[in-house]
Amino acid sequence: MIYSDDEIEQIRQADLLVSKTLAEMGKILKPGISTLQLDKIAEEFIRDHGAEPAFKGYEGFPATLCISENNKIVHGIPSEKVIIKEGDIVSIDCGTILNGFFGDSAYTFPVGEVDEEKLKLMKATRDGLYKGIEAAVAGNRIGDIGYAVQSHVESLGYTVVRELVGHGVGRHLHEKPQVPNYGKRGNGKKIKNGLVIAIEPMINMGSKDVQIANDGWTFSTLDGKPSAHFEHSIAIRNGKADILSDFEMIDKVVYQNK
Ligand code: MG
Ligand code: MG
């Protein structure tokens, strides 16, 4: 799919609502809160802004947010039984539908005092995402994005999850092309103006191997070590990446007192 500037502006509005929702989550993400409480507040916030949660009901997913703490990689189902603890790292992935367009972004939050090793993993994942975005320029290929992410995080000793990938996004939550976080330079489809994609590295501290829980959704690391996840939706405009989601408003909430 190739989107016009007008359509891209509408996708941006959906993404900015995702970012605002994630910033709200940052305000209330404290030890003792359950992931189900977070989910309820996020759903209400999204609906209050005239939008719908994009994940709820998607292929049967039961909630507004995917919340994946520590060794969980992605697609964790919010639950009253999952209580946030001091020292957790918590990936929250959120999607919205606003005026028929889909927003999709994810951010890994530190809760209280987080140990140095987990903070380094988070930074590597986030930096890997931005390396991928830098490679997302017209004339490059999709494989250049994955190569950029992979070479950055592997140089630091981390591993890239293979089972899940980024994707086109806009009129639907998941569109072509798939955007792996690993790859070879010069491989895959050409990147063109008007392309809108979500880039979302899922990076493990230990091995890249995953397991899926009995709930059929939750991906965790096989070795039980931590994993981090950051996701931006971007549009290719005037030859380069225009980031549609916004981490700055989340960072302000999360790091204001640090
Ligand atoms: Mg997402
Ligand atoms: Mg996504």
GROMACS .gro file of C-alpha atoms and ligand atoms in nm:
model
  260
    1MET     CA    1   0.000   0.000   0.000
    2ILE     CA    2   0.112   0.351  -0.081
    3TYR     CA    3  -0.045   0.634   0.118
    4SER     CA    4  -0.101   0.998   0.024
    5ASP     CA    5   0.019   1.281   0.246
    6ASP     CA    6  -0.342   1.335   0.363
    7GLU     CA    7  -0.376   0.970   0.461
    8ILE     CA    8  -0.038   0.976   0.636
    9GLU     CA    9  -0.156   1.273   0.845
   10GLN     CA   10  -0.458   1.068   0.952
   11ILE     CA   11  -0.239   0.770   1.040
   12ARG     CA   12  -0.022   1.012   1.241
   13GLN     CA   13  -0.326   1.115   1.446
   14ALA     CA   14  -0.395   0.750   1.531
   15ASP     CA   15  -0.028   0.703   1.627
   16LEU     CA   16  -0.018   1.016   1.841
   17LEU     CA   17  -0.318   0.885   2.032
   18VAL     CA   18  -0.122   0.561   2.091
   19SER     CA   19   0.170   0.766   2.222
   20LYS     CA   20  -0.060   0.968   2.453
   21THR     CA   21  -0.210   0.644   2.581
   22LEU     CA   22   0.138   0.506   2.651
   23ALA     CA   23   0.231   0.828   2.832
   24GLU     CA   24  -0.080   0.780   3.049
   25MET     CA   25   0.038   0.428   3.124
   26GLY     CA   26   0.375   0.569   3.226
   27LYS     CA   27   0.203   0.787   3.486
   28ILE     CA   28   0.032   0.496   3.661
   29LEU     CA   29   0.281   0.216   3.605
   30LYS     CA   30   0.394   0.158   3.964
   31PRO     CA   31   0.468  -0.147   4.178
   32GLY     CA   32   0.139  -0.304   4.292
   33ILE     CA   33  -0.077  -0.220   3.990
   34SER     CA   34  -0.213  -0.512   3.790
   35THR     CA   35  -0.177  -0.525   3.415
   36LEU     CA   36  -0.557  -0.557   3.389
   37GLN     CA   37  -0.597  -0.221   3.567
   38LEU     CA   38  -0.363  -0.064   3.314
   39ASP     CA   39  -0.562  -0.218   3.030
   40LYS     CA   40  -0.897  -0.084   3.155
   41ILE     CA   41  -0.763   0.269   3.190
   42ALA     CA   42  -0.604   0.254   2.844
   43GLU     CA   43  -0.928   0.136   2.684
   44GLU     CA   44  -1.127   0.412   2.847
   45PHE     CA   45  -0.867   0.673   2.745
   46ILE     CA   46  -0.873   0.561   2.381
   47ARG     CA   47  -1.255   0.557   2.365
   48ASP     CA   48  -1.273   0.899   2.534
   49HIS     CA   49  -1.064   1.029   2.244
   50GLY     CA   50  -1.312   0.905   1.984
   51ALA     CA   51  -1.108   0.603   1.882
   52GLU     CA   52  -1.121   0.227   1.930
   53PRO     CA   53  -0.856  -0.010   2.063
   54ALA     CA   54  -0.713  -0.187   1.757
   55PHE     CA   55  -0.599  -0.504   1.932
   56LYS     CA   56  -0.921  -0.589   2.117
   57GLY     CA   57  -1.087  -0.868   1.920
   58TYR     CA   58  -0.805  -0.882   1.664
   59GLU     CA   59  -0.780  -1.253   1.584
   60GLY     CA   60  -0.950  -1.304   1.919
   61PHE     CA   61  -0.702  -1.106   2.133
   62PRO     CA   62  -0.901  -1.016   2.447
   63ALA     CA   63  -0.753  -0.680   2.551
   64THR     CA   64  -0.657  -0.326   2.454
   65LEU     CA   65  -0.288  -0.359   2.540
   66CYS     CA   66  -0.026  -0.628   2.506
   67ILE     CA   67   0.173  -0.609   2.831
   68SER     CA   68   0.491  -0.814   2.843
   69GLU     CA   69   0.714  -0.783   3.146
   70ASN     CA   70   1.072  -0.910   3.191
   71ASN     CA   71   1.110  -1.250   3.019
   72LYS     CA   72   0.787  -1.201   2.823
   73ILE     CA   73   0.863  -1.077   2.473
   74VAL     CA   74   0.528  -0.962   2.331
   75HIS     CA   75   0.151  -1.032   2.331
   76GLY     CA   76   0.117  -1.069   2.709
   77ILE     CA   77  -0.252  -1.067   2.804
   78PRO     CA   78  -0.342  -0.818   3.079
   79SER     CA   79  -0.457  -0.996   3.394
   80GLU     CA   80  -0.550  -0.915   3.752
   81LYS     CA   81  -0.299  -1.183   3.848
   82VAL     CA   82  -0.002  -1.004   3.691
   83ILE     CA   83   0.115  -0.743   3.941
   84ILE     CA   84   0.390  -0.498   3.844
   85LYS     CA   85   0.697  -0.509   4.070
   86GLU     CA   86   0.989  -0.279   4.146
   87GLY     CA   87   1.271  -0.349   3.900
   88ASP     CA   88   1.047  -0.483   3.621
   89ILE     CA   89   1.087  -0.381   3.260
   90VAL     CA   90   0.745  -0.372   3.098
   91SER     CA   91   0.676  -0.362   2.726
   92ILE     CA   92   0.339  -0.207   2.651
   93ASP     CA   93   0.219  -0.236   2.293
   94CYS     CA   94  -0.089  -0.037   2.193
   95GLY     CA   95  -0.297   0.008   1.879
   96THR     CA   96  -0.579   0.248   1.795
   97ILE     CA   97  -0.829   0.292   1.514
   98LEU     CA   98  -0.911   0.658   1.454
   99ASN     CA   99  -1.126   0.765   1.157
  100GLY     CA  100  -1.052   0.434   0.985
  101PHE     CA  101  -0.673   0.448   1.025
  102PHE     CA  102  -0.455   0.234   1.250
  103GLY     CA  103  -0.188   0.352   1.493
  104ASP     CA  104   0.064   0.104   1.641
  105SER     CA  105   0.354   0.168   1.877
  106ALA     CA  106   0.524   0.005   2.174
  107TYR     CA  107   0.757   0.118   2.452
  108THR     CA  108   0.943  -0.068   2.726
  109PHE     CA  109   0.907   0.104   3.064
  110PRO     CA  110   1.145   0.069   3.358
  111VAL     CA  111   0.965   0.039   3.693
  112GLY     CA  112   1.151   0.204   3.981
  113GLU     CA  113   1.513   0.100   4.023
  114VAL     CA  114   1.600  -0.131   3.737
  115ASP     CA  115   1.927  -0.321   3.727
  116GLU     CA  116   2.198  -0.207   3.490
  117GLU     CA  117   2.183  -0.514   3.267
  118LYS     CA  118   1.815  -0.461   3.189
  119LEU     CA  119   1.868  -0.089   3.127
  120LYS     CA  120   2.143  -0.172   2.877
  121LEU     CA  121   1.915  -0.417   2.696
  122MET     CA  122   1.643  -0.151   2.675
  123LYS     CA  123   1.885   0.105   2.536
  124ALA     CA  124   2.022  -0.138   2.278
  125THR     CA  125   1.671  -0.225   2.164
  126ARG     CA  126   1.567   0.137   2.132
  127ASP     CA  127   1.890   0.233   1.956
  128GLY     CA  128   1.841  -0.067   1.724
  129LEU     CA  129   1.496   0.065   1.635
  130TYR     CA  130   1.644   0.404   1.542
  131LYS     CA  131   1.918   0.238   1.336
  132GLY     CA  132   1.642   0.058   1.149
  133ILE     CA  133   1.455   0.383   1.096
  134GLU     CA  134   1.771   0.548   0.958
  135ALA     CA  135   1.793   0.269   0.701
  136ALA     CA  136   1.429   0.318   0.599
  137VAL     CA  137   1.495   0.554   0.310
  138ALA     CA  138   1.357   0.549  -0.045
  139GLY     CA  139   1.571   0.331  -0.268
  140ASN     CA  140   1.689   0.106   0.013
  141ARG     CA  141   1.526  -0.233   0.063
  142ILE     CA  142   1.334  -0.385   0.355
  143GLY     CA  143   1.632  -0.610   0.430
  144ASP     CA  144   1.845  -0.301   0.495
  145ILE     CA  145   1.621  -0.217   0.791
  146GLY     CA  146   1.659  -0.561   0.947
  147TYR     CA  147   2.031  -0.560   0.879
  148ALA     CA  148   2.070  -0.228   1.061
  149VAL     CA  149   1.874  -0.346   1.365
  150GLN     CA  150   2.043  -0.685   1.382
  151SER     CA  151   2.401  -0.566   1.336
  152HIS     CA  152   2.359  -0.306   1.611
  153VAL     CA  153   2.212  -0.533   1.876
  154GLU     CA  154   2.428  -0.836   1.794
  155SER     CA  155   2.741  -0.620   1.822
  156LEU     CA  156   2.639  -0.568   2.186
  157GLY     CA  157   2.583  -0.940   2.248
  158TYR     CA  158   2.204  -0.947   2.224
  159THR     CA  159   1.982  -1.157   1.998
  160VAL     CA  160   1.693  -1.083   1.761
  161VAL     CA  161   1.361  -1.267   1.787
  162ARG     CA  162   1.277  -1.424   1.450
  163GLU     CA  163   0.919  -1.542   1.500
  164LEU     CA  164   0.765  -1.195   1.503
  165VAL     CA  165   0.830  -0.904   1.271
  166GLY     CA  166   0.727  -0.548   1.187
  167HIS     CA  167   0.470  -0.481   0.918
  168GLY     CA  168   0.290  -0.238   0.694
  169VAL     CA  169   0.017  -0.043   0.875
  170GLY     CA  170  -0.248   0.212   0.782
  171ARG     CA  171  -0.591   0.097   0.667
  172HIS     CA  172  -0.529  -0.232   0.851
  173LEU     CA  173  -0.327  -0.325   1.159
  174HIS     CA  174  -0.105  -0.563   0.965
  175GLU     CA  175  -0.035  -0.502   0.598
  176LYS     CA  176   0.241  -0.605   0.362
  177PRO     CA  177   0.534  -0.592   0.368
  178GLN     CA  178   0.666  -0.787   0.664
  179VAL     CA  179   0.959  -0.601   0.822
  180PRO     CA  180   1.195  -0.846   0.996
  181ASN     CA  181   1.440  -0.719   1.255
  182TYR     CA  182   1.713  -0.927   1.095
  183GLY     CA  183   1.823  -0.951   0.736
  184LYS     CA  184   2.069  -0.895   0.459
  185ARG     CA  185   2.160  -0.570   0.294
  186GLY     CA  186   1.993  -0.526  -0.043
  187ASN     CA  187   1.732  -0.799   0.016
  188GLY     CA  188   1.357  -0.761   0.001
  189LYS     CA  189   1.117  -0.509  -0.147
  190LYS     CA  190   1.226  -0.159  -0.241
  191ILE     CA  191   1.130   0.118   0.000
  192LYS     CA  192   0.921   0.390  -0.169
  193ASN     CA  193   0.765   0.720  -0.077
  194GLY     CA  194   0.417   0.666   0.071
  195LEU     CA  195   0.507   0.337   0.239
  196VAL     CA  196   0.391   0.322   0.602
  197ILE     CA  197   0.547   0.055   0.824
  198ALA     CA  198   0.584  -0.035   1.189
  199ILE     CA  199   0.940  -0.128   1.288
  200GLU     CA  200   0.944  -0.319   1.616
  201PRO     CA  201   1.259  -0.495   1.732
  202MET     CA  202   1.211  -0.760   2.001
  203ILE     CA  203   1.556  -0.813   2.149
  204ASN     CA  204   1.664  -1.080   2.397
  205MET     CA  205   1.942  -1.070   2.654
  206GLY     CA  206   2.007  -1.443   2.617
  207SER     CA  207   1.924  -1.675   2.330
  208LYS     CA  208   1.683  -1.579   2.053
  209ASP     CA  209   1.462  -1.881   2.118
  210VAL     CA  210   1.102  -1.827   2.224
  211GLN     CA  211   0.816  -2.021   2.378
  212ILE     CA  212   0.442  -1.959   2.355
  213ALA     CA  213   0.226  -1.990   2.667
  214ASN     CA  214  -0.083  -2.208   2.696
  215ASP     CA  215  -0.298  -1.897   2.645
  216GLY     CA  216  -0.189  -1.917   2.280
  217TRP     CA  217  -0.065  -1.557   2.279
  218THR     CA  218   0.216  -1.479   2.521
  219PHE     CA  219   0.566  -1.509   2.375
  220SER     CA  220   0.845  -1.550   2.631
  221THR     CA  221   1.214  -1.619   2.609
  222LEU     CA  222   1.291  -1.992   2.625
  223ASP     CA  223   1.581  -1.933   2.865
  224GLY     CA  224   1.381  -1.706   3.097
  225LYS     CA  225   1.612  -1.408   3.043
  226PRO     CA  226   1.473  -1.056   2.982
  227SER     CA  227   1.353  -0.921   2.649
  228ALA     CA  228   1.276  -0.564   2.538
  229HIS     CA  229   1.054  -0.420   2.264
  230PHE     CA  230   1.020  -0.074   2.110
  231GLU     CA  231   0.802   0.009   1.809
  232HIS     CA  232   0.749   0.317   1.595
  233SER     CA  233   0.518   0.356   1.299
  234ILE     CA  234   0.690   0.552   1.024
  235ALA     CA  235   0.602   0.689   0.680
  236ILE     CA  236   0.847   0.735   0.395
  237ARG     CA  237   0.809   1.093   0.276
  238ASN     CA  238   1.046   1.296   0.060
  239GLY     CA  239   1.277   0.997   0.054
  240LYS     CA  240   1.318   0.947   0.427
  241ALA     CA  241   1.146   0.827   0.741
  242ASP     CA  242   0.890   1.049   0.911
  243ILE     CA  243   0.824   0.902   1.257
  244LEU     CA  244   0.448   0.909   1.321
  245SER     CA  245   0.442   0.788   1.681
  246ASP     CA  246   0.617   0.989   1.954
  247PHE     CA  247   0.838   0.864   2.238
  248GLU     CA  248   0.918   1.215   2.365
  249MET     CA  249   0.587   1.254   2.544
  250ILE     CA  250   0.638   0.913   2.709
  251ASP     CA  251   1.001   0.986   2.802
  252LYS     CA  252   0.889   1.305   2.976
  253VAL     CA  253   0.663   1.108   3.208
  254VAL     CA  254   0.904   0.821   3.264
  255TYR     CA  255   1.232   1.006   3.309
  256GLN     CA  256   1.114   1.339   3.456
  257ASN     CA  257   1.249   1.260   3.802
  258LYS     CA  258   1.572   1.090   3.697
  259MG      MG  259   0.251  -0.294   1.817
  260MG      MG  260   0.312  -0.377   1.532
   0.00000   0.00000   0.00000
